[in-house]
Amino acid sequence: MKILVTGGAGYIGSHTVVELAQAGYEPVIVDNFSNSATSVLDGLRAILGHDVTCHRIDCGNAEALHQVFKAEGNIQGVIHFAAFKAVGESVQKPLAYFDNNVGSLLTLLEVMKDEGVTNLVFSSSCTVYGIPDQLPVTEATPTKPASSPYGRTKQMCEDIVHDTSGAADNTLHTILLRYFNPIGAHESARIGELPLGTPNNLVPFITQTAAGIREKLTIFGNDYDTPDGTNVRDYIHVVDLAKAHIAAVQRLLDRRASDIVETFNVGTGHGNSVLEVVKTFEEATGQKLNYSIGPRRVGDVPAIYADATKAAEVLGFKTTTSLRDSLASAWKWQLALGK
Ligand code: UFG
């Protein structure tokens, strides 16, 4: 059963490729390697014991996408990860985010329709909730204005999927997964988060600081209306998150979905502050972290974490990895990178 994984060489994509293969699917990667390295393919081979097919193309290139569907023949579904993903960067480069994130979805949907492929799992984000009135957020929590262009692209992509599904000639069945904050790495330490240049995200910045690559971590603000003043997020281990995709793909293929578009939060259900993450990292790894408090980062939401009930009840999905173990796995990956 072939599943096309756009952005399959990326952070969440590569971990999902492993879980797909281990669940008996045949993942086929499409990636332009704009924010990933070909060494990911070596890591996949080391974990799985075989190569994974990878087409080096841009998802916005309809002709190239068509050729992939035709060359592969029997693709049953698509998991669409390929996108830019940094909240802060999106504030600086909004047009690049709209072009890449919205544009590639439009192209993919057109091509899927032409090729008769009807199953889609879309990488959405808890950023669609904007600054929520109540925590935790359920899937029914109204979406508020997004705090960043990145978040807006995810809102727009969700709307595009809904409108496409509402069209009279629709063939598309979609599961929208709203991710909270993925962290950590595969237990083998053969794949993990591989930021090119200075990391935007918290955990790679922490591990690079502990490894001496960065001088110190700046915590973006400690004057938020949260228990310790720093932002609160729901940090989910990337392998747990990857497993949610297997449940979603299987549900689509079995036509068990109760609606033509279904939406799930994928988080742990717990919120942790930036300071808690720093302290837990120090405890889990024995590393002392050099950090200071800096100004707020534009586009940051003060606090958000998931109500994970729907994914548990409907998808049968539950996270199993603690924050401590997730951070320990991120450190193990950083050490492996150093070697
Ligand atoms: N942070 C710092 N210092 C840093 C980096 C981050 O204090 O050097 C803080 C941020 O202010 C935020 C928290 O750490 O409070 C997490 O920031 P990340 O950049 O790691 O994650 P975001 O919450 O901004 O965004 C991430 C992904 C998005 C995804 C989102 C869902 O990058 O793709 O989680 O919340 F949509």
Tab-separated table of C-alpha atoms and ligand atoms in Angstrom:
chain	number	residue	atom	x	y	z
A	1	MET	CA	0.000	0.000	0.000
A	2	LYS	CA	1.886	3.069	-1.239
A	3	ILE	CA	1.532	6.322	0.672
A	4	LEU	CA	3.055	9.504	-0.768
A	5	VAL	CA	4.751	11.563	1.938
A	6	THR	CA	5.447	15.138	0.856
A	7	GLY	CA	8.190	16.640	3.006
A	8	GLY	CA	9.106	13.071	3.926
A	9	ALA	CA	12.756	14.010	4.468
A	10	GLY	CA	11.783	16.616	7.027
A	11	TYR	CA	11.560	16.302	10.775
A	12	ILE	CA	8.038	14.942	11.317
A	13	GLY	CA	7.955	13.478	7.812
A	14	SER	CA	10.994	11.240	8.295
A	15	HIS	CA	9.711	9.855	11.606
A	16	THR	CA	6.355	9.165	9.955
A	17	VAL	CA	8.080	7.366	7.077
A	18	VAL	CA	9.628	4.997	9.640
A	19	GLU	CA	6.291	4.325	11.346
A	20	LEU	CA	4.544	3.815	7.992
A	21	ALA	CA	7.139	1.305	6.826
A	22	GLN	CA	7.062	-0.524	10.138
A	23	ALA	CA	3.254	-0.698	9.943
A	24	GLY	CA	3.513	-2.416	6.540
A	25	TYR	CA	2.932	0.532	4.194
A	26	GLU	CA	5.288	1.535	1.387
A	27	PRO	CA	6.148	5.204	1.938
A	28	VAL	CA	7.209	7.212	-1.121
A	29	ILE	CA	8.948	10.482	-0.280
A	30	VAL	CA	8.616	13.716	-2.212
A	31	ASP	CA	10.908	16.475	-0.938
A	32	ASN	CA	12.782	19.444	-2.382
A	33	PHE	CA	15.343	19.335	0.466
A	34	SER	CA	14.943	23.068	1.053
A	35	ASN	CA	15.027	22.474	4.802
A	36	SER	CA	16.378	18.936	5.093
A	37	ALA	CA	19.485	16.970	4.195
A	38	THR	CA	19.942	13.892	2.043
A	39	SER	CA	21.640	12.248	5.049
A	40	VAL	CA	18.089	11.684	6.355
A	41	LEU	CA	17.778	8.976	3.704
A	42	ASP	CA	20.851	7.231	5.163
A	43	GLY	CA	19.233	7.386	8.595
A	44	LEU	CA	16.023	5.864	7.240
A	45	ARG	CA	17.985	3.081	5.588
A	46	ALA	CA	19.861	2.371	8.826
A	47	ILE	CA	16.622	2.124	10.826
A	48	LEU	CA	14.562	0.189	8.286
A	49	GLY	CA	17.269	-1.970	6.702
A	50	HIS	CA	16.197	-0.933	3.203
A	51	ASP	CA	16.021	2.146	1.000
A	52	VAL	CA	12.956	4.350	0.859
A	53	THR	CA	11.977	5.721	-2.544
A	54	CYS	CA	12.533	9.470	-2.695
A	55	HIS	CA	11.691	11.894	-5.507
A	56	ARG	CA	13.587	15.161	-5.261
A	57	ILE	CA	10.961	17.586	-6.533
A	58	ASP	CA	9.114	20.678	-5.364
A	59	CYS	CA	5.506	20.114	-4.392
A	60	GLY	CA	4.511	23.279	-6.188
A	61	ASN	CA	5.613	21.723	-9.494
A	62	ALA	CA	2.434	20.121	-10.839
A	63	GLU	CA	4.130	18.449	-13.792
A	64	ALA	CA	6.754	16.806	-11.603
A	65	LEU	CA	4.084	15.672	-9.138
A	66	HIS	CA	2.042	14.115	-11.941
A	67	GLN	CA	5.115	12.224	-13.062
A	68	VAL	CA	5.638	10.840	-9.554
A	69	PHE	CA	2.035	9.584	-9.321
A	70	LYS	CA	2.343	8.008	-12.757
A	71	ALA	CA	5.764	6.466	-12.120
A	72	GLU	CA	4.669	4.998	-8.780
A	73	GLY	CA	1.392	3.718	-10.164
A	74	ASN	CA	-0.655	2.776	-7.152
A	75	ILE	CA	-0.595	5.542	-4.560
A	76	GLN	CA	-3.471	5.100	-2.111
A	77	GLY	CA	-3.096	8.246	-0.079
A	78	VAL	CA	-1.004	11.320	0.611
A	79	ILE	CA	0.371	12.772	3.819
A	80	HIS	CA	1.169	16.404	3.086
A	81	PHE	CA	3.925	17.702	5.366
A	82	ALA	CA	5.822	19.858	2.867
A	83	ALA	CA	5.676	23.433	4.151
A	84	PHE	CA	7.632	26.190	5.828
A	85	LYS	CA	7.112	25.964	9.577
A	86	ALA	CA	8.803	28.706	11.592
A	87	VAL	CA	6.405	31.092	13.308
A	88	GLY	CA	8.967	33.892	13.797
A	89	GLU	CA	10.405	33.611	10.270
A	90	SER	CA	6.905	33.818	8.785
A	91	VAL	CA	6.525	37.311	10.258
A	92	GLN	CA	9.653	38.371	8.327
A	93	LYS	CA	8.830	36.506	5.102
A	94	PRO	CA	5.031	36.341	4.803
A	95	LEU	CA	4.893	36.101	1.010
A	96	ALA	CA	7.241	33.123	0.967
A	97	TYR	CA	4.983	31.384	3.496
A	98	PHE	CA	1.749	32.029	1.579
A	99	ASP	CA	3.358	31.043	-1.703
A	100	ASN	CA	4.910	27.841	-0.432
A	101	ASN	CA	2.352	26.596	2.093
A	102	VAL	CA	-0.861	27.556	0.313
A	103	GLY	CA	0.505	27.180	-3.214
A	104	SER	CA	1.791	23.647	-2.727
A	105	LEU	CA	-1.523	22.485	-1.243
A	106	LEU	CA	-3.454	23.894	-4.230
A	107	THR	CA	-1.116	22.150	-6.637
A	108	LEU	CA	-1.275	18.885	-4.719
A	109	LEU	CA	-5.085	18.889	-4.583
A	110	GLU	CA	-5.336	19.507	-8.332
A	111	VAL	CA	-2.891	16.724	-9.071
A	112	MET	CA	-4.564	14.287	-6.641
A	113	LYS	CA	-7.912	14.926	-8.319
A	114	ASP	CA	-6.469	14.333	-11.790
A	115	GLU	CA	-4.741	11.174	-10.621
A	116	GLY	CA	-7.804	9.827	-8.792
A	117	VAL	CA	-6.172	9.769	-5.346
A	118	THR	CA	-8.807	10.469	-2.712
A	119	ASN	CA	-7.155	10.182	0.730
A	120	LEU	CA	-5.273	13.052	2.362
A	121	VAL	CA	-3.779	13.581	5.796
A	122	PHE	CA	-2.924	17.264	6.165
A	123	SER	CA	-0.372	18.704	8.623
A	124	SER	CA	-2.230	21.435	10.379
A	125	SER	CA	-1.202	23.163	13.557
A	126	CYS	CA	-2.509	24.393	16.864
A	127	THR	CA	-1.574	27.850	15.598
A	128	VAL	CA	-4.998	27.838	13.857
A	129	TYR	CA	-6.564	28.534	17.277
A	130	GLY	CA	-4.789	31.899	17.506
A	131	ILE	CA	-4.889	33.166	21.087
A	132	PRO	CA	-7.639	30.981	22.543
A	133	ASP	CA	-10.095	32.213	25.184
A	134	GLN	CA	-10.024	28.910	27.059
A	135	LEU	CA	-7.513	26.157	27.679
A	136	PRO	CA	-7.150	23.368	26.812
A	137	VAL	CA	-8.381	23.753	23.242
A	138	THR	CA	-10.738	21.165	21.779
A	139	GLU	CA	-11.333	20.722	18.066
A	140	ALA	CA	-14.558	22.688	18.575
A	141	THR	CA	-12.746	25.685	20.069
A	142	PRO	CA	-13.380	28.574	17.667
A	143	THR	CA	-10.337	29.592	15.674
A	144	LYS	CA	-9.278	33.179	16.370
A	145	PRO	CA	-7.137	35.413	14.173
A	146	ALA	CA	-3.767	33.707	13.759
A	147	SER	CA	-0.814	35.347	15.501
A	148	SER	CA	1.502	34.881	12.534
A	149	PRO	CA	1.437	34.469	8.755
A	150	TYR	CA	2.481	30.842	9.352
A	151	GLY	CA	-0.653	30.247	11.420
A	152	ARG	CA	-2.731	32.016	8.795
A	153	THR	CA	-1.412	29.701	6.069
A	154	LYS	CA	-2.596	26.722	8.128
A	155	GLN	CA	-6.026	28.310	8.611
A	156	MET	CA	-6.235	29.005	4.882
A	157	CYS	CA	-5.177	25.457	4.040
A	158	GLU	CA	-7.866	24.038	6.342
A	159	ASP	CA	-10.435	26.290	4.626
A	160	ILE	CA	-9.229	25.176	1.186
A	161	VAL	CA	-9.651	21.532	2.176
A	162	HIS	CA	-13.169	22.186	3.504
A	163	ASP	CA	-14.204	24.132	0.389
A	164	THR	CA	-12.740	21.481	-1.907
A	165	SER	CA	-14.633	18.819	-0.005
A	166	GLY	CA	-17.845	20.820	-0.287
A	167	ALA	CA	-17.686	20.958	-4.087
A	168	ALA	CA	-20.229	18.884	-5.990
A	169	ASP	CA	-17.588	16.887	-7.838
A	170	ASN	CA	-15.520	16.245	-4.712
A	171	THR	CA	-13.657	12.968	-4.319
A	172	LEU	CA	-11.379	14.025	-1.476
A	173	HIS	CA	-11.437	12.519	2.040
A	174	THR	CA	-9.239	14.363	4.511
A	175	ILE	CA	-8.038	14.139	8.068
A	176	LEU	CA	-6.630	17.412	9.397
A	177	LEU	CA	-4.141	16.812	12.208
A	178	ARG	CA	-3.538	19.870	14.351
A	179	TYR	CA	-0.074	19.329	15.785
A	180	PHE	CA	1.100	20.840	18.993
A	181	ASN	CA	4.890	21.172	19.485
A	182	PRO	CA	6.870	18.176	18.239
A	183	ILE	CA	10.209	17.539	19.969
A	184	GLY	CA	12.759	14.766	20.401
A	185	ALA	CA	14.133	12.180	18.030
A	186	HIS	CA	13.920	8.525	17.057
A	187	GLU	CA	15.377	6.232	19.740
A	188	SER	CA	18.050	5.036	17.294
A	189	ALA	CA	19.382	8.613	17.071
A	190	ARG	CA	19.640	8.068	13.296
A	191	ILE	CA	16.990	10.679	12.463
A	192	GLY	CA	15.898	13.798	14.344
A	193	GLU	CA	15.384	17.502	13.946
A	194	LEU	CA	18.004	18.898	11.585
A	195	PRO	CA	17.675	22.664	11.427
A	196	LEU	CA	19.762	24.338	8.748
A	197	GLY	CA	21.536	27.307	10.314
A	198	THR	CA	20.380	28.854	13.566
A	199	PRO	CA	17.415	26.915	14.980
A	200	ASN	CA	14.092	28.741	15.272
A	201	ASN	CA	12.570	26.171	17.593
A	202	LEU	CA	13.158	25.865	21.294
A	203	VAL	CA	14.456	22.342	21.728
A	204	PRO	CA	17.126	22.316	18.995
A	205	PHE	CA	18.276	25.675	20.331
A	206	ILE	CA	18.542	24.136	23.804
A	207	THR	CA	20.491	21.093	22.633
A	208	GLN	CA	22.838	23.196	20.482
A	209	THR	CA	23.464	25.496	23.437
A	210	ALA	CA	24.214	22.553	25.713
A	211	ALA	CA	26.559	21.194	23.030
A	212	GLY	CA	28.436	24.521	22.909
A	213	ILE	CA	27.352	25.395	19.358
A	214	ARG	CA	25.313	28.372	20.625
A	215	GLU	CA	26.517	30.576	23.445
A	216	LYS	CA	23.200	30.840	25.253
A	217	LEU	CA	19.478	30.397	24.927
A	218	THR	CA	17.335	33.520	24.989
A	219	ILE	CA	13.907	32.911	26.513
A	220	PHE	CA	11.483	35.097	24.610
A	221	GLY	CA	9.716	36.938	27.415
A	222	ASN	CA	8.844	36.161	31.050
A	223	ASP	CA	6.046	38.685	31.486
A	224	TYR	CA	3.197	36.662	29.997
A	225	ASP	CA	0.053	35.898	31.986
A	226	THR	CA	1.193	32.311	32.696
A	227	PRO	CA	2.261	30.630	35.970
A	228	ASP	CA	5.960	31.550	35.608
A	229	GLY	CA	5.587	34.278	32.996
A	230	THR	CA	7.030	32.260	30.094
A	231	ASN	CA	5.020	30.788	27.192
A	232	VAL	CA	3.207	27.503	27.660
A	233	ARG	CA	3.129	24.841	24.939
A	234	ASP	CA	2.146	21.181	24.566
A	235	TYR	CA	5.379	19.326	23.707
A	236	ILE	CA	4.751	15.981	22.012
A	237	HIS	CA	7.425	13.409	21.177
A	238	VAL	CA	7.858	13.249	17.411
A	239	VAL	CA	7.475	9.447	17.281
A	240	ASP	CA	4.178	9.692	19.169
A	241	LEU	CA	3.099	12.343	16.686
A	242	ALA	CA	4.212	10.175	13.761
A	243	LYS	CA	2.042	7.329	15.037
A	244	ALA	CA	-1.070	9.527	14.879
A	245	HIS	CA	-0.580	9.592	11.093
A	246	ILE	CA	-0.725	5.819	10.846
A	247	ALA	CA	-4.054	5.793	12.694
A	248	ALA	CA	-5.331	8.578	10.416
A	249	VAL	CA	-4.214	6.896	7.179
A	250	GLN	CA	-5.768	3.597	8.210
A	251	ARG	CA	-9.030	5.317	9.132
A	252	LEU	CA	-9.177	6.964	5.696
A	253	LEU	CA	-8.339	3.778	3.825
A	254	ASP	CA	-10.982	1.841	5.768
A	255	ARG	CA	-13.505	4.627	5.069
A	256	ARG	CA	-14.267	4.771	8.773
A	257	ALA	CA	-14.270	8.563	8.941
A	258	SER	CA	-17.579	10.004	10.092
A	259	ASP	CA	-17.206	13.049	7.886
A	260	ILE	CA	-15.517	13.920	4.629
A	261	VAL	CA	-13.165	16.183	6.589
A	262	GLU	CA	-12.244	15.215	10.139
A	263	THR	CA	-10.077	17.266	12.498
A	264	PHE	CA	-7.979	16.052	15.426
A	265	ASN	CA	-5.733	17.730	17.951
A	266	VAL	CA	-2.483	15.809	18.293
A	267	GLY	CA	-0.874	16.730	21.590
A	268	THR	CA	-0.250	15.279	25.026
A	269	GLY	CA	-2.957	17.258	26.796
A	270	HIS	CA	-0.371	18.903	29.098
A	271	GLY	CA	1.087	22.391	28.959
A	272	ASN	CA	4.679	23.170	29.974
A	273	SER	CA	6.359	26.557	30.204
A	274	VAL	CA	9.647	27.396	28.505
A	275	LEU	CA	11.312	27.502	31.929
A	276	GLU	CA	9.913	24.064	32.774
A	277	VAL	CA	11.348	22.715	29.528
A	278	VAL	CA	14.761	24.188	30.392
A	279	LYS	CA	14.699	22.733	33.933
A	280	THR	CA	13.482	19.332	32.741
A	281	PHE	CA	16.228	19.261	30.115
A	282	GLU	CA	18.826	20.000	32.790
A	283	GLU	CA	17.463	17.248	35.045
A	284	ALA	CA	17.147	14.688	32.237
A	285	THR	CA	20.624	15.225	30.822
A	286	GLY	CA	22.742	16.583	33.681
A	287	GLN	CA	23.670	19.533	31.426
A	288	LYS	CA	23.636	23.055	32.846
A	289	LEU	CA	22.072	25.400	30.343
A	290	ASN	CA	23.255	28.955	29.787
A	291	TYR	CA	20.162	31.078	29.288
A	292	SER	CA	18.810	34.566	29.818
A	293	ILE	CA	15.479	36.301	29.495
A	294	GLY	CA	15.013	38.448	26.405
A	295	PRO	CA	12.144	40.370	24.817
A	296	ARG	CA	8.999	38.707	23.537
A	297	ARG	CA	9.099	37.204	20.029
A	298	VAL	CA	6.552	38.681	17.612
A	299	GLY	CA	3.893	36.129	16.677
A	300	ASP	CA	4.094	34.024	19.861
A	301	VAL	CA	0.871	32.875	21.500
A	302	PRO	CA	1.077	33.179	25.329
A	303	ALA	CA	-0.234	29.691	26.125
A	304	ILE	CA	-1.778	26.759	24.313
A	305	TYR	CA	-2.200	23.047	24.976
A	306	ALA	CA	-4.484	20.346	23.682
A	307	ASP	CA	-7.549	18.602	24.864
A	308	ALA	CA	-6.510	15.237	23.424
A	309	THR	CA	-9.789	13.398	24.133
A	310	LYS	CA	-11.101	13.192	20.564
A	311	ALA	CA	-7.912	11.635	19.171
A	312	ALA	CA	-7.965	9.106	22.021
A	313	GLU	CA	-11.607	8.170	21.599
A	314	VAL	CA	-11.911	8.242	17.811
A	315	LEU	CA	-8.399	7.479	16.519
A	316	GLY	CA	-7.373	5.340	19.496
A	317	PHE	CA	-4.301	7.565	19.741
A	318	LYS	CA	-2.475	8.307	22.981
A	319	THR	CA	1.000	9.672	23.583
A	320	THR	CA	3.374	7.509	25.633
A	321	THR	CA	6.589	9.542	25.947
A	322	SER	CA	7.151	11.952	28.847
A	323	LEU	CA	8.634	15.435	28.468
A	324	ARG	CA	11.751	14.212	30.249
A	325	ASP	CA	12.235	11.238	27.898
A	326	SER	CA	11.474	13.413	24.884
A	327	LEU	CA	14.177	15.896	25.901
A	328	ALA	CA	16.616	13.076	26.659
A	329	SER	CA	16.052	11.729	23.127
A	330	ALA	CA	16.706	15.193	21.674
A	331	TRP	CA	20.005	15.320	23.567
A	332	LYS	CA	20.996	11.816	22.412
A	333	TRP	CA	20.360	12.960	18.835
A	334	GLN	CA	22.427	16.118	19.344
A	335	LEU	CA	25.321	14.006	20.660
A	336	ALA	CA	25.014	11.662	17.675
A	337	LEU	CA	25.133	14.667	15.331
A	338	GLY	CA	28.299	15.832	17.072
A	339	LYS	CA	29.978	12.551	16.245
B	1	UFG	N1	11.456	29.965	22.464
B	1	UFG	C1	12.394	30.672	23.224
B	1	UFG	N2	13.650	30.807	22.732
B	1	UFG	C2	14.035	30.265	21.536
B	1	UFG	C3	13.075	29.538	20.773
B	1	UFG	C4	11.793	29.429	21.281
B	1	UFG	O1	12.086	31.165	24.300
B	1	UFG	O2	15.195	30.435	21.151
B	1	UFG	C5	10.106	29.809	23.002
B	1	UFG	C6	9.055	30.471	22.131
B	1	UFG	O3	8.889	31.825	22.466
B	1	UFG	C7	7.841	29.613	22.445
B	1	UFG	C8	8.421	28.239	22.755
B	1	UFG	O4	9.799	28.450	23.014
B	1	UFG	O5	7.230	30.082	23.604
B	1	UFG	C9	8.289	27.289	21.608
B	1	UFG	O6	8.780	27.927	20.438
B	1	UFG	P1	9.057	27.116	19.110
B	1	UFG	O7	9.618	28.075	18.114
B	1	UFG	O8	9.828	25.884	19.389
B	1	UFG	O9	7.594	26.638	18.700
B	1	UFG	P2	6.302	27.462	18.321
B	1	UFG	O10	5.318	27.210	19.417
B	1	UFG	O11	6.579	28.865	17.998
B	1	UFG	O12	5.903	26.771	16.948
B	1	UFG	C10	6.020	25.375	16.810
B	1	UFG	C11	6.295	24.990	15.371
B	1	UFG	C12	5.125	25.295	14.532
B	1	UFG	C13	3.880	24.746	15.142
B	1	UFG	C14	3.733	25.249	16.539
B	1	UFG	C15	2.547	24.783	17.262
B	1	UFG	O13	7.435	25.666	14.896
B	1	UFG	O14	5.292	24.743	13.271
B	1	UFG	O15	4.857	24.832	17.260
B	1	UFG	O16	2.530	25.457	18.511
B	1	UFG	F1	2.790	25.083	14.454
